[in-house]
């Protein structure tokens, strides 16, 4: 059996369902793979998934497109590429409580934003506020990553970035009304999030194993598309007790499924879409050094050839 390890970007949720389904249904085993799925709560996010990848501790890390850009443009470049998009459309948003008086991004001026501390995150959110006519003057805080969502619920922050198909469903399940601002509605051509990242040299040396992993993973996601109830049950064995108690997993799975794409599109990334996001980052002085988008993504492991 060939070992493969993957670092999740968050505690298990419906963005990750395909991995757990593939594990539970034996898709990985049938492909000759022994897959280890690493939950960030194991070290309380002491080391980010992208950092674990950079250090060579894992084969794959889940992160947004921005992480691939950041790792390729830092002073000590880490050559990583996104090799599959887990979601084909953006399911994230900047969220505030509906009970607040924040009814548009511009109203976030002078308010607090709970940040994950990612390299481009704060500037993206500030630009969103400016695009809506505000000044982009936020009070930024950096809570413990796994507790960020709670800062909004507990009125310790006015806004944060969520996945509407997970935290959004938790809010619905608990009768908490949110107001969500999607980046695409405010002039931000956001990239793919989340994606699977791998080291460029490992893509070459472990190509066969990585392709087998992606094919088995794709089968897991396609099973979830066809069988949301059973997929939710399989995922439910791995989510935190807190999430199992507070989130309608079947509703979350059905909410997430349309974002996976289809048998033809799962994992695929469009060069024009990636380019638009990078161009936007450069135009707004958020990123300036990335030379070519080919540095940060490839579809070659999904089809076996080409980019």
JSON list of N, CA, C and O in Angstrom, two decimals, residues 150-191:
[
{"chain": "A", "resi": 150, "resn": "UNK", "atom": "N", "xyz": [-16.97, 31.42, 16.59]},
{"chain": "A", "resi": 150, "resn": "UNK", "atom": "CA", "xyz": [-17.64, 31.72, 17.85]},
{"chain": "A", "resi": 150, "resn": "UNK", "atom": "C", "xyz": [-17.54, 33.19, 18.22]},
{"chain": "A", "resi": 150, "resn": "UNK", "atom": "O", "xyz": [-18.42, 33.71, 18.93]},
{"chain": "A", "resi": 151, "resn": "UNK", "atom": "N", "xyz": [-16.49, 33.88, 17.75]},
{"chain": "A", "resi": 151, "resn": "UNK", "atom": "CA", "xyz": [-16.38, 35.30, 18.10]},
{"chain": "A", "resi": 151, "resn": "UNK", "atom": "C", "xyz": [-17.54, 36.09, 17.51]},
{"chain": "A", "resi": 151, "resn": "UNK", "atom": "O", "xyz": [-17.98, 37.08, 18.11]},
{"chain": "A", "resi": 152, "resn": "UNK", "atom": "N", "xyz": [-18.02, 35.66, 16.35]},
{"chain": "A", "resi": 152, "resn": "UNK", "atom": "CA", "xyz": [-19.18, 36.34, 15.76]},
{"chain": "A", "resi": 152, "resn": "UNK", "atom": "C", "xyz": [-20.44, 36.00, 16.55]},
{"chain": "A", "resi": 152, "resn": "UNK", "atom": "O", "xyz": [-21.22, 36.90, 16.90]},
{"chain": "A", "resi": 153, "resn": "UNK", "atom": "N", "xyz": [-20.63, 34.74, 16.85]},
{"chain": "A", "resi": 153, "resn": "UNK", "atom": "CA", "xyz": [-21.83, 34.31, 17.58]},
{"chain": "A", "resi": 153, "resn": "UNK", "atom": "C", "xyz": [-21.91, 34.93, 18.97]},
{"chain": "A", "resi": 153, "resn": "UNK", "atom": "O", "xyz": [-23.00, 35.17, 19.48]},
{"chain": "A", "resi": 154, "resn": "UNK", "atom": "N", "xyz": [-20.75, 35.16, 19.57]},
{"chain": "A", "resi": 154, "resn": "UNK", "atom": "CA", "xyz": [-20.69, 35.69, 20.94]},
{"chain": "A", "resi": 154, "resn": "UNK", "atom": "C", "xyz": [-20.53, 37.21, 20.98]},
{"chain": "A", "resi": 154, "resn": "UNK", "atom": "O", "xyz": [-20.25, 37.79, 22.02]},
{"chain": "A", "resi": 155, "resn": "UNK", "atom": "N", "xyz": [-20.69, 37.86, 19.82]},
{"chain": "A", "resi": 155, "resn": "UNK", "atom": "CA", "xyz": [-20.59, 39.33, 19.72]},
{"chain": "A", "resi": 155, "resn": "UNK", "atom": "C", "xyz": [-19.23, 39.86, 20.14]},
{"chain": "A", "resi": 155, "resn": "UNK", "atom": "O", "xyz": [-19.11, 40.98, 20.64]},
{"chain": "A", "resi": 156, "resn": "UNK", "atom": "N", "xyz": [-18.19, 39.04, 19.93]},
{"chain": "A", "resi": 156, "resn": "UNK", "atom": "CA", "xyz": [-16.83, 39.49, 20.20]},
{"chain": "A", "resi": 156, "resn": "UNK", "atom": "C", "xyz": [-16.18, 40.06, 18.94]},
{"chain": "A", "resi": 156, "resn": "UNK", "atom": "O", "xyz": [-15.09, 40.62, 19.00]},
{"chain": "A", "resi": 157, "resn": "UNK", "atom": "N", "xyz": [-16.84, 39.89, 17.81]},
{"chain": "A", "resi": 157, "resn": "UNK", "atom": "CA", "xyz": [-16.41, 40.47, 16.54]},
{"chain": "A", "resi": 157, "resn": "UNK", "atom": "C", "xyz": [-17.66, 40.76, 15.74]},
{"chain": "A", "resi": 157, "resn": "UNK", "atom": "O", "xyz": [-18.69, 40.09, 15.88]},
{"chain": "A", "resi": 158, "resn": "UNK", "atom": "N", "xyz": [-17.58, 41.78, 14.89]},
{"chain": "A", "resi": 158, "resn": "UNK", "atom": "CA", "xyz": [-18.74, 42.16, 14.08]},
{"chain": "A", "resi": 158, "resn": "UNK", "atom": "C", "xyz": [-18.86, 41.35, 12.80]},
{"chain": "A", "resi": 158, "resn": "UNK", "atom": "O", "xyz": [-19.96, 41.23, 12.24]},
{"chain": "A", "resi": 159, "resn": "UNK", "atom": "N", "xyz": [-17.75, 40.81, 12.32]},
{"chain": "A", "resi": 159, "resn": "UNK", "atom": "CA", "xyz": [-17.78, 40.09, 11.04]},
{"chain": "A", "resi": 159, "resn": "UNK", "atom": "C", "xyz": [-16.65, 39.09, 10.99]},
{"chain": "A", "resi": 159, "resn": "UNK", "atom": "O", "xyz": [-15.62, 39.23, 11.66]},
{"chain": "A", "resi": 160, "resn": "UNK", "atom": "N", "xyz": [-16.82, 38.07, 10.17]},
{"chain": "A", "resi": 160, "resn": "UNK", "atom": "CA", "xyz": [-15.75, 37.14, 9.85]},
{"chain": "A", "resi": 160, "resn": "UNK", "atom": "C", "xyz": [-16.09, 36.46, 8.55]},
{"chain": "A", "resi": 160, "resn": "UNK", "atom": "O", "xyz": [-17.19, 36.62, 8.00]},
{"chain": "A", "resi": 161, "resn": "UNK", "atom": "N", "xyz": [-15.15, 35.66, 8.03]},
{"chain": "A", "resi": 161, "resn": "UNK", "atom": "CA", "xyz": [-15.30, 34.97, 6.75]},
{"chain": "A", "resi": 161, "resn": "UNK", "atom": "C", "xyz": [-15.76, 33.54, 7.03]},
{"chain": "A", "resi": 161, "resn": "UNK", "atom": "O", "xyz": [-15.13, 32.82, 7.80]},
{"chain": "A", "resi": 162, "resn": "UNK", "atom": "N", "xyz": [-16.86, 33.12, 6.43]},
{"chain": "A", "resi": 162, "resn": "UNK", "atom": "CA", "xyz": [-17.41, 31.79, 6.69]},
{"chain": "A", "resi": 162, "resn": "UNK", "atom": "C", "xyz": [-17.67, 31.05, 5.38]},
{"chain": "A", "resi": 162, "resn": "UNK", "atom": "O", "xyz": [-17.66, 31.64, 4.30]},
{"chain": "A", "resi": 163, "resn": "UNK", "atom": "N", "xyz": [-17.94, 29.76, 5.52]},
{"chain": "A", "resi": 163, "resn": "UNK", "atom": "CA", "xyz": [-18.52, 28.99, 4.42]},
{"chain": "A", "resi": 163, "resn": "UNK", "atom": "C", "xyz": [-20.02, 28.90, 4.68]},
{"chain": "A", "resi": 163, "resn": "UNK", "atom": "O", "xyz": [-20.45, 28.40, 5.72]},
{"chain": "A", "resi": 164, "resn": "UNK", "atom": "N", "xyz": [-20.80, 29.38, 3.74]},
{"chain": "A", "resi": 164, "resn": "UNK", "atom": "CA", "xyz": [-22.25, 29.40, 3.91]},
{"chain": "A", "resi": 164, "resn": "UNK", "atom": "C", "xyz": [-22.84, 27.99, 3.96]},
{"chain": "A", "resi": 164, "resn": "UNK", "atom": "O", "xyz": [-23.90, 27.78, 4.54]},
{"chain": "A", "resi": 165, "resn": "UNK", "atom": "N", "xyz": [-22.14, 27.04, 3.37]},
{"chain": "A", "resi": 165, "resn": "UNK", "atom": "CA", "xyz": [-22.63, 25.66, 3.36]},
{"chain": "A", "resi": 165, "resn": "UNK", "atom": "C", "xyz": [-22.26, 24.89, 4.63]},
{"chain": "A", "resi": 165, "resn": "UNK", "atom": "O", "xyz": [-22.62, 23.72, 4.77]},
{"chain": "A", "resi": 166, "resn": "UNK", "atom": "N", "xyz": [-21.56, 25.54, 5.56]},
{"chain": "A", "resi": 166, "resn": "UNK", "atom": "CA", "xyz": [-21.21, 24.88, 6.83]},
{"chain": "A", "resi": 166, "resn": "UNK", "atom": "C", "xyz": [-21.61, 25.75, 8.02]},
{"chain": "A", "resi": 166, "resn": "UNK", "atom": "O", "xyz": [-22.62, 25.53, 8.66]},
{"chain": "A", "resi": 167, "resn": "UNK", "atom": "N", "xyz": [-20.85, 26.81, 8.28]},
{"chain": "A", "resi": 167, "resn": "UNK", "atom": "CA", "xyz": [-21.25, 27.70, 9.38]},
{"chain": "A", "resi": 167, "resn": "UNK", "atom": "C", "xyz": [-22.62, 28.31, 9.10]},
{"chain": "A", "resi": 167, "resn": "UNK", "atom": "O", "xyz": [-23.41, 28.51, 10.02]},
{"chain": "A", "resi": 168, "resn": "UNK", "atom": "N", "xyz": [-22.89, 28.60, 7.83]},
{"chain": "A", "resi": 168, "resn": "UNK", "atom": "CA", "xyz": [-24.20, 29.15, 7.48]},
{"chain": "A", "resi": 168, "resn": "UNK", "atom": "C", "xyz": [-25.32, 28.19, 7.81]},
{"chain": "A", "resi": 168, "resn": "UNK", "atom": "O", "xyz": [-26.39, 28.60, 8.29]},
{"chain": "A", "resi": 169, "resn": "UNK", "atom": "N", "xyz": [-25.10, 26.89, 7.57]},
{"chain": "A", "resi": 169, "resn": "UNK", "atom": "CA", "xyz": [-26.12, 25.90, 7.91]},
{"chain": "A", "resi": 169, "resn": "UNK", "atom": "C", "xyz": [-26.21, 25.72, 9.42]},
{"chain": "A", "resi": 169, "resn": "UNK", "atom": "O", "xyz": [-27.31, 25.52, 9.95]},
{"chain": "A", "resi": 170, "resn": "UNK", "atom": "N", "xyz": [-25.09, 25.82, 10.11]},
{"chain": "A", "resi": 170, "resn": "UNK", "atom": "CA", "xyz": [-25.16, 25.77, 11.59]},
{"chain": "A", "resi": 170, "resn": "UNK", "atom": "C", "xyz": [-26.04, 26.90, 12.11]},
{"chain": "A", "resi": 170, "resn": "UNK", "atom": "O", "xyz": [-26.88, 26.69, 12.99]},
{"chain": "A", "resi": 171, "resn": "UNK", "atom": "N", "xyz": [-25.84, 28.10, 11.57]},
{"chain": "A", "resi": 171, "resn": "UNK", "atom": "CA", "xyz": [-26.65, 29.24, 12.01]},
{"chain": "A", "resi": 171, "resn": "UNK", "atom": "C", "xyz": [-28.13, 28.96, 11.76]},
{"chain": "A", "resi": 171, "resn": "UNK", "atom": "O", "xyz": [-28.98, 29.19, 12.63]},
{"chain": "A", "resi": 172, "resn": "UNK", "atom": "N", "xyz": [-28.46, 28.44, 10.58]},
{"chain": "A", "resi": 172, "resn": "UNK", "atom": "CA", "xyz": [-29.86, 28.12, 10.27]},
{"chain": "A", "resi": 172, "resn": "UNK", "atom": "C", "xyz": [-30.40, 27.07, 11.24]},
{"chain": "A", "resi": 172, "resn": "UNK", "atom": "O", "xyz": [-31.53, 27.18, 11.73]},
{"chain": "A", "resi": 173, "resn": "UNK", "atom": "N", "xyz": [-29.60, 26.04, 11.50]},
{"chain": "A", "resi": 173, "resn": "UNK", "atom": "CA", "xyz": [-30.02, 24.95, 12.39]},
{"chain": "A", "resi": 173, "resn": "UNK", "atom": "C", "xyz": [-30.31, 25.49, 13.78]},
{"chain": "A", "resi": 173, "resn": "UNK", "atom": "O", "xyz": [-31.23, 25.01, 14.46]},
{"chain": "A", "resi": 174, "resn": "UNK", "atom": "N", "xyz": [-29.54, 26.48, 14.21]},
{"chain": "A", "resi": 174, "resn": "UNK", "atom": "CA", "xyz": [-29.69, 27.04, 15.55]},
{"chain": "A", "resi": 174, "resn": "UNK", "atom": "C", "xyz": [-30.62, 28.26, 15.60]},
{"chain": "A", "resi": 174, "resn": "UNK", "atom": "O", "xyz": [-30.78, 28.87, 16.66]},
{"chain": "A", "resi": 175, "resn": "UNK", "atom": "N", "xyz": [-31.21, 28.60, 14.47]},
{"chain": "A", "resi": 175, "resn": "UNK", "atom": "CA", "xyz": [-32.13, 29.73, 14.45]},
{"chain": "A", "resi": 175, "resn": "UNK", "atom": "C", "xyz": [-31.45, 31.08, 14.55]},
{"chain": "A", "resi": 175, "resn": "UNK", "atom": "O", "xyz": [-32.06, 32.05, 14.99]},
{"chain": "A", "resi": 176, "resn": "UNK", "atom": "N", "xyz": [-30.18, 31.13, 14.13]},
{"chain": "A", "resi": 176, "resn": "UNK", "atom": "CA", "xyz": [-29.42, 32.39, 14.15]},
{"chain": "A", "resi": 176, "resn": "UNK", "atom": "C", "xyz": [-29.42, 32.98, 12.75]},
{"chain": "A", "resi": 176, "resn": "UNK", "atom": "O", "xyz": [-29.01, 32.33, 11.79]},
{"chain": "A", "resi": 177, "resn": "UNK", "atom": "N", "xyz": [-29.89, 34.20, 12.61]},
{"chain": "A", "resi": 177, "resn": "UNK", "atom": "CA", "xyz": [-29.96, 34.82, 11.29]},
{"chain": "A", "resi": 177, "resn": "UNK", "atom": "C", "xyz": [-28.67, 35.59, 11.00]},
{"chain": "A", "resi": 177, "resn": "UNK", "atom": "O", "xyz": [-28.20, 36.36, 11.83]},
{"chain": "A", "resi": 178, "resn": "UNK", "atom": "N", "xyz": [-28.13, 35.32, 9.82]},
{"chain": "A", "resi": 178, "resn": "UNK", "atom": "CA", "xyz": [-26.92, 36.00, 9.37]},
{"chain": "A", "resi": 178, "resn": "UNK", "atom": "C", "xyz": [-27.24, 36.91, 8.19]},
{"chain": "A", "resi": 178, "resn": "UNK", "atom": "O", "xyz": [-28.24, 36.71, 7.50]},
{"chain": "A", "resi": 179, "resn": "UNK", "atom": "N", "xyz": [-26.38, 37.86, 7.97]},
{"chain": "A", "resi": 179, "resn": "UNK", "atom": "CA", "xyz": [-26.39, 38.65, 6.74]},
{"chain": "A", "resi": 179, "resn": "UNK", "atom": "C", "xyz": [-25.04, 38.41, 6.08]},
{"chain": "A", "resi": 179, "resn": "UNK", "atom": "O", "xyz": [-24.00, 38.62, 6.73]},
{"chain": "A", "resi": 180, "resn": "UNK", "atom": "N", "xyz": [-25.04, 37.94, 4.85]},
{"chain": "A", "resi": 180, "resn": "UNK", "atom": "CA", "xyz": [-23.79, 37.53, 4.20]},
{"chain": "A", "resi": 180, "resn": "UNK", "atom": "C", "xyz": [-23.50, 38.37, 2.96]},
{"chain": "A", "resi": 180, "resn": "UNK", "atom": "O", "xyz": [-24.40, 38.65, 2.16]},
{"chain": "A", "resi": 181, "resn": "UNK", "atom": "N", "xyz": [-22.25, 38.74, 2.82]},
{"chain": "A", "resi": 181, "resn": "UNK", "atom": "CA", "xyz": [-21.80, 39.52, 1.68]},
{"chain": "A", "resi": 181, "resn": "UNK", "atom": "C", "xyz": [-20.83, 38.66, 0.86]},
{"chain": "A", "resi": 181, "resn": "UNK", "atom": "O", "xyz": [-19.73, 38.33, 1.33]},
{"chain": "A", "resi": 182, "resn": "UNK", "atom": "N", "xyz": [-21.24, 38.29, -0.34]},
{"chain": "A", "resi": 182, "resn": "UNK", "atom": "CA", "xyz": [-20.41, 37.45, -1.21]},
{"chain": "A", "resi": 182, "resn": "UNK", "atom": "C", "xyz": [-19.46, 38.31, -2.02]},
{"chain": "A", "resi": 182, "resn": "UNK", "atom": "O", "xyz": [-19.86, 39.33, -2.58]},
{"chain": "A", "resi": 183, "resn": "UNK", "atom": "N", "xyz": [-18.22, 37.88, -2.09]},
{"chain": "A", "resi": 183, "resn": "UNK", "atom": "CA", "xyz": [-17.19, 38.69, -2.73]},
{"chain": "A", "resi": 183, "resn": "UNK", "atom": "C", "xyz": [-17.53, 39.03, -4.17]},
{"chain": "A", "resi": 183, "resn": "UNK", "atom": "O", "xyz": [-17.29, 40.16, -4.63]},
{"chain": "A", "resi": 184, "resn": "UNK", "atom": "N", "xyz": [-18.09, 38.07, -4.90]},
{"chain": "A", "resi": 184, "resn": "UNK", "atom": "CA", "xyz": [-18.39, 38.30, -6.31]},
{"chain": "A", "resi": 184, "resn": "UNK", "atom": "C", "xyz": [-19.41, 39.40, -6.54]},
{"chain": "A", "resi": 184, "resn": "UNK", "atom": "O", "xyz": [-19.47, 39.98, -7.63]},
{"chain": "A", "resi": 185, "resn": "UNK", "atom": "N", "xyz": [-20.21, 39.70, -5.52]},
{"chain": "A", "resi": 185, "resn": "UNK", "atom": "CA", "xyz": [-21.20, 40.77, -5.65]},
{"chain": "A", "resi": 185, "resn": "UNK", "atom": "C", "xyz": [-20.60, 42.14, -5.42]},
{"chain": "A", "resi": 185, "resn": "UNK", "atom": "O", "xyz": [-21.30, 43.15, -5.57]},
{"chain": "A", "resi": 186, "resn": "UNK", "atom": "N", "xyz": [-19.33, 42.19, -5.05]},
{"chain": "A", "resi": 186, "resn": "UNK", "atom": "CA", "xyz": [-18.69, 43.47, -4.75]},
{"chain": "A", "resi": 186, "resn": "UNK", "atom": "C", "xyz": [-17.37, 43.62, -5.52]},
{"chain": "A", "resi": 186, "resn": "UNK", "atom": "O", "xyz": [-16.39, 44.16, -5.02]},
{"chain": "A", "resi": 187, "resn": "UNK", "atom": "N", "xyz": [-17.39, 43.14, -6.75]},
{"chain": "A", "resi": 187, "resn": "UNK", "atom": "CA", "xyz": [-16.28, 43.41, -7.65]},
{"chain": "A", "resi": 187, "resn": "UNK", "atom": "C", "xyz": [-15.02, 42.61, -7.41]},
{"chain": "A", "resi": 187, "resn": "UNK", "atom": "O", "xyz": [-13.94, 43.00, -7.87]},
{"chain": "A", "resi": 188, "resn": "UNK", "atom": "N", "xyz": [-15.12, 41.48, -6.70]},
{"chain": "A", "resi": 188, "resn": "UNK", "atom": "CA", "xyz": [-13.94, 40.67, -6.44]},
{"chain": "A", "resi": 188, "resn": "UNK", "atom": "C", "xyz": [-14.09, 39.32, -7.16]},
{"chain": "A", "resi": 188, "resn": "UNK", "atom": "O", "xyz": [-14.92, 38.49, -6.76]},
{"chain": "A", "resi": 189, "resn": "UNK", "atom": "N", "xyz": [-13.31, 39.08, -8.21]},
{"chain": "A", "resi": 189, "resn": "UNK", "atom": "CA", "xyz": [-13.39, 37.82, -8.95]},
{"chain": "A", "resi": 189, "resn": "UNK", "atom": "C", "xyz": [-12.61, 36.73, -8.23]},
{"chain": "A", "resi": 189, "resn": "UNK", "atom": "O", "xyz": [-11.56, 36.29, -8.67]},
{"chain": "A", "resi": 190, "resn": "UNK", "atom": "N", "xyz": [-13.16, 36.30, -7.11]},
{"chain": "A", "resi": 190, "resn": "UNK", "atom": "CA", "xyz": [-12.44, 35.40, -6.21]},
{"chain": "A", "resi": 190, "resn": "UNK", "atom": "C", "xyz": [-12.07, 34.09, -6.90]},
{"chain": "A", "resi": 190, "resn": "UNK", "atom": "O", "xyz": [-12.79, 33.60, -7.75]},
{"chain": "A", "resi": 191, "resn": "UNK", "atom": "N", "xyz": [-10.93, 33.53, -6.50]},
{"chain": "A", "resi": 191, "resn": "UNK", "atom": "CA", "xyz": [-10.46, 32.28, -7.08]},
{"chain": "A", "resi": 191, "resn": "UNK", "atom": "C", "xyz": [-11.14, 31.07, -6.49]},
{"chain": "A", "resi": 191, "resn": "UNK", "atom": "O", "xyz": [-12.21, 31.16, -5.88]}
]
